XYZ file of C-alpha atoms in Angstrom:
339
model
C 146.703 182.338 149.508
C 147.899 185.825 148.518
C 151.635 186.437 147.513
C 153.447 188.403 149.410
C 154.407 192.229 148.442
C 157.630 192.678 147.525
C 159.922 195.988 148.805
C 159.505 198.555 146.480
C 162.300 200.893 147.973
C 165.657 200.133 149.450
C 169.003 201.918 150.962
C 171.490 201.893 148.827
C 175.479 203.653 149.888
C 176.638 205.439 146.740
C 180.107 207.097 146.823
C 179.855 210.571 146.122
C 183.393 211.627 145.549
C 186.787 209.639 145.692
C 187.946 210.186 149.063
C 191.780 211.528 148.912
C 193.430 209.611 152.427
C 191.566 208.916 154.893
C 187.464 208.117 153.692
C 185.358 211.184 155.492
C 181.483 210.739 155.856
C 180.317 213.474 152.985
C 182.569 211.133 150.079
C 179.887 209.166 150.671
C 175.551 209.271 151.047
C 173.055 206.439 152.565
C 170.318 207.021 149.603
C 166.570 205.474 149.152
C 166.254 203.894 145.719
C 163.917 202.246 143.753
C 164.265 198.191 143.823
C 162.738 196.384 140.745
C 161.226 193.573 140.425
C 163.802 190.734 138.832
C 164.094 189.966 135.818
C 164.293 186.969 133.697
C 166.883 184.641 135.046
C 167.306 187.422 138.145
C 166.557 186.633 141.819
C 165.791 189.336 144.589
C 167.392 189.320 147.980
C 166.896 190.956 151.092
C 170.383 191.221 152.350
C 171.211 189.724 156.019
C 174.676 189.815 156.776
C 177.312 192.708 154.660
C 180.823 192.535 154.624
C 183.062 194.976 154.691
C 186.927 194.627 153.588
C 189.877 196.212 153.144
C 190.518 195.957 149.508
C 187.604 198.122 149.429
C 189.333 201.630 149.658
C 191.129 200.322 146.914
C 188.362 200.454 144.325
C 187.017 203.574 145.693
C 189.901 205.710 144.044
C 190.046 205.858 140.260
C 193.350 204.050 139.575
C 194.196 201.796 137.907
C 193.430 198.075 139.334
C 192.704 194.493 140.130
C 189.384 195.318 140.468
C 187.132 198.136 138.062
C 186.931 201.066 140.906
C 183.745 201.847 142.401
C 181.065 204.340 139.960
C 180.459 207.671 141.212
C 177.072 208.639 142.330
C 176.159 204.245 142.266
C 175.424 201.851 144.581
C 178.504 200.567 146.094
C 179.926 196.447 146.072
C 180.317 193.936 148.587
C 180.183 189.976 149.796
C 176.179 190.191 150.939
C 173.956 187.138 151.925
C 170.915 187.266 152.396
C 166.741 185.196 151.929
C 165.803 184.962 148.222
C 161.976 187.133 148.041
C 161.468 186.838 144.633
C 162.617 184.672 141.529
C 162.420 184.562 138.305
C 164.700 181.898 137.211
C 165.222 178.169 137.273
C 166.649 176.812 140.471
C 166.250 179.392 143.303
C 163.165 179.794 145.032
C 161.691 182.391 147.103
C 163.034 181.175 151.152
C 166.239 179.848 149.961
C 169.312 181.474 150.606
C 171.961 182.542 148.713
C 175.875 184.434 148.527
C 176.039 187.174 145.874
C 178.480 190.332 145.581
C 175.979 193.056 145.573
C 175.840 194.158 149.132
C 176.358 197.914 150.807
C 172.202 198.073 150.331
C 169.205 196.367 151.893
C 168.009 194.234 148.528
C 169.738 193.376 145.605
C 168.839 192.333 142.661
C 171.568 189.278 141.155
C 171.620 187.335 138.260
C 170.257 184.100 139.439
C 173.762 182.765 137.253
C 176.315 184.776 140.333
C 174.174 183.315 143.065
C 175.084 181.503 145.110
C 173.025 178.696 147.083
C 174.218 178.743 150.294
C 172.459 176.231 153.690
C 171.996 178.116 156.586
C 171.537 174.487 158.528
C 175.131 173.845 157.905
C 176.860 177.001 159.480
C 175.483 180.444 160.617
C 174.914 182.400 157.617
C 177.302 185.252 158.211
C 180.376 182.325 157.966
C 179.858 182.126 154.239
C 181.468 185.794 154.248
C 184.484 184.990 156.131
C 185.853 181.200 157.683
C 183.586 179.307 155.033
C 183.409 182.217 152.260
C 186.023 184.868 150.692
C 187.560 185.346 153.550
C 188.553 181.812 154.349
C 189.387 180.590 150.638
C 191.819 183.516 150.786
C 193.686 182.139 153.908
C 193.660 178.883 152.740
C 195.179 179.806 148.804
C 197.421 181.809 149.781
C 198.764 179.859 152.043
C 198.647 176.650 150.541
C 198.888 177.615 146.991
C 201.018 180.767 147.318
C 203.570 180.574 150.060
C 203.276 176.673 149.471
C 203.361 175.586 152.726
C 204.335 172.634 154.282
C 204.166 170.446 156.989
C 207.064 171.734 159.717
C 207.502 175.438 158.197
C 206.850 178.159 160.562
C 204.932 180.472 159.639
C 204.436 184.661 160.383
C 201.178 185.891 160.256
C 200.686 190.319 160.626
C 197.481 190.960 161.208
C 196.396 188.202 162.428
C 193.626 188.649 164.657
C 191.701 189.255 161.282
C 189.958 187.459 159.424
C 192.311 186.206 157.147
C 194.743 186.416 159.384
C 193.203 184.658 162.122
C 193.120 181.226 159.323
C 196.030 181.959 158.012
C 197.287 181.103 161.527
C 194.804 178.372 162.416
C 195.138 176.176 159.128
C 199.377 176.195 159.362
C 198.887 174.709 162.919
C 196.236 172.233 161.506
C 198.738 170.852 159.448
C 201.966 170.396 161.062
C 203.630 174.047 161.608
C 207.219 173.641 163.526
C 206.060 177.378 165.013
C 203.306 180.368 163.765
C 203.237 183.496 164.833
C 201.353 186.454 164.806
C 201.063 190.377 165.131
C 198.612 192.231 165.982
C 197.568 196.076 167.093
C 196.496 195.348 170.904
C 197.845 193.366 173.897
C 193.883 191.617 174.055
C 194.284 190.964 170.626
C 197.649 189.055 171.249
C 196.201 187.058 174.111
C 193.431 186.210 171.473
C 196.269 184.471 168.902
C 198.317 182.650 171.556
C 195.555 181.368 173.923
C 192.264 181.018 171.774
C 194.147 180.340 168.633
C 196.922 178.785 168.872
C 199.458 180.043 168.189
C 202.542 179.726 169.598
C 203.521 183.487 170.335
C 202.266 186.748 169.349
C 202.584 190.580 170.134
C 201.562 194.069 169.624
C 203.163 196.050 167.391
C 202.500 198.890 168.886
C 205.020 198.660 171.527
C 207.997 198.325 169.605
C 209.642 197.626 166.562
C 208.688 195.006 164.478
C 211.584 193.834 163.317
C 212.932 193.624 167.056
C 209.565 192.051 168.136
C 209.661 189.537 165.442
C 213.053 187.738 165.572
C 212.031 187.435 169.267
C 209.266 185.336 168.902
C 210.899 183.402 166.073
C 215.056 183.004 167.074
C 215.170 180.502 164.222
C 213.556 182.479 161.610
C 210.663 181.806 159.718
C 209.782 179.523 156.349
C 206.846 181.702 155.608
C 205.156 185.450 156.148
C 201.706 185.529 155.271
C 201.437 189.339 154.465
C 198.440 191.511 155.378
C 200.250 194.944 156.138
C 202.960 195.494 154.492
C 205.395 198.596 155.056
C 207.601 197.423 158.443
C 206.536 193.862 158.636
C 207.194 193.396 155.008
C 210.538 194.433 155.820
C 210.986 192.554 159.157
C 209.814 189.191 157.523
C 212.571 189.785 155.061
C 215.035 190.337 157.433
C 214.050 187.023 159.549
C 213.454 184.880 156.674
C 214.879 181.934 156.262
C 216.761 180.061 153.015
C 213.981 179.085 150.593
C 211.609 180.671 152.255
C 208.314 182.004 150.903
C 206.336 185.510 151.525
C 202.615 185.991 150.209
C 201.439 189.175 149.695
C 197.883 189.585 150.321
C 197.214 192.878 151.147
C 199.384 196.142 152.783
C 196.403 197.927 154.872
C 199.127 199.696 155.695
C 199.958 202.114 152.663
C 195.840 202.143 151.376
C 195.299 205.407 152.718
C 198.943 206.830 151.790
C 198.622 209.855 149.488
C 201.828 209.445 148.674
C 204.391 206.224 147.716
C 205.241 204.222 151.017
C 209.018 203.183 150.692
C 209.508 200.314 150.021
C 211.879 197.572 152.117
C 215.438 198.675 152.128
C 216.184 194.807 152.523
C 214.912 193.454 149.457
C 218.981 191.803 148.339
C 218.385 189.869 151.295
C 216.435 187.943 149.265
C 219.570 186.693 146.995
C 221.529 185.118 150.557
C 218.137 183.544 151.267
C 217.006 182.241 147.802
C 213.860 183.994 149.179
C 210.202 184.711 146.743
C 207.866 186.809 147.571
C 205.064 186.717 144.875
C 201.259 188.250 145.452
C 197.730 187.006 145.194
C 194.328 187.699 144.438
C 191.558 185.389 145.491
C 189.703 185.754 142.374
C 192.768 183.397 140.552
C 191.765 180.511 143.032
C 187.794 179.516 143.257
C 189.709 176.386 141.895
C 190.024 175.807 145.611
C 186.834 175.713 146.701
C 185.789 172.684 147.034
C 189.296 171.404 148.192
C 188.474 174.533 150.955
C 185.216 173.724 151.745
C 185.274 169.661 152.211
C 188.962 170.037 154.381
C 187.704 172.997 156.548
C 184.082 172.699 156.402
C 184.992 170.304 158.716
C 187.120 171.892 160.972
C 184.537 174.876 161.510
C 181.663 172.450 162.351
C 183.830 170.706 165.325
C 185.691 173.971 166.609
C 188.842 173.006 165.649
C 188.990 176.001 163.578
C 188.054 178.980 165.342
C 186.886 181.877 164.583
C 185.241 185.559 165.369
C 182.430 188.077 164.040
C 182.780 192.271 164.618
C 178.792 192.793 163.603
C 177.611 195.943 163.999
C 173.978 196.596 163.396
C 171.584 197.840 160.843
C 172.259 199.765 157.812
C 173.167 203.182 158.147
C 176.612 201.969 160.199
C 178.043 200.399 157.202
C 180.447 203.005 156.506
C 181.711 203.452 160.193
C 182.350 199.551 159.931
C 184.079 199.809 156.803
C 185.870 202.499 158.722
C 186.281 200.593 161.743
C 188.453 197.837 159.581
C 190.563 200.449 158.730
C 191.425 200.985 161.725
C 191.698 197.845 163.038
C 189.201 198.142 165.367
C 187.562 194.498 164.169
C 188.480 190.803 165.874
C 188.280 188.351 162.791
C 185.108 189.068 160.353
C 183.526 192.914 160.430
C 180.124 192.133 159.765
C 177.199 194.058 159.265
C 173.427 192.699 160.185
C 170.629 194.082 158.519
């Protein structure tokens, strides 16, 4: 039996210049590069699904942050899941499927210690980038640990039709929230939140002031706010926060492309009255919850009790457009690139 022919070249996206404001196509290039054979302790993966996420915009800047910026002239990184085509490592064989962090490319040479085997029989491969992956753990850790959610809480989620937000709202309902409210950027997404994801109320933030729409949707206030947007949403949530309310800051997509600092909420003094708490979090600090998360949420996904959507874009050549689509809010649920 002859050994399979391994790829010698593959395409990958490079960052050519750091975007100022909104990223432009000329800031990037799709480049054909050599694919090396895996060294000892490494595997060669043919990526099947790639993740694009809002946080990647921050890595395109040279500003100091919680994760190193992308290097100019080199391949960018992101979540990916694929099939091992060659292995030089114990414990992972050709034909296995793995989750890793070398996306934005067709082929990746990955240290085996940085690859996590996943089972395509237990869930669709793309789910490991979203509902059962980093996205799902972000929702789980932010709601339950950072926001200290408890049964009976009223919960407001911004960016609620996105990959993280839609899971936060459903987890809150499954764990006994008294009321779950979501904001989204279109009437279609608002309908989805209520009719498919089971939110008690939702509103289109583009059709009126967020503070007014939130007060109407949550006349008794909110106990927990899960923030994916920042800006006017954060200010509105502070205005509707109940006594001992908690705000978990996951993202602030409304300010990611700003070239000047955005003004902060004007009503922070209200936190004194409400004894409210605002806390930012990163999923990387909560990987200890991963086994508990999969054990609890996996059955809900398999039973259909926890629903999820994916927006799938085909082809590595469309990876950049898929990313820009996330910044525009084009996606419903997790944005995935299928290779």
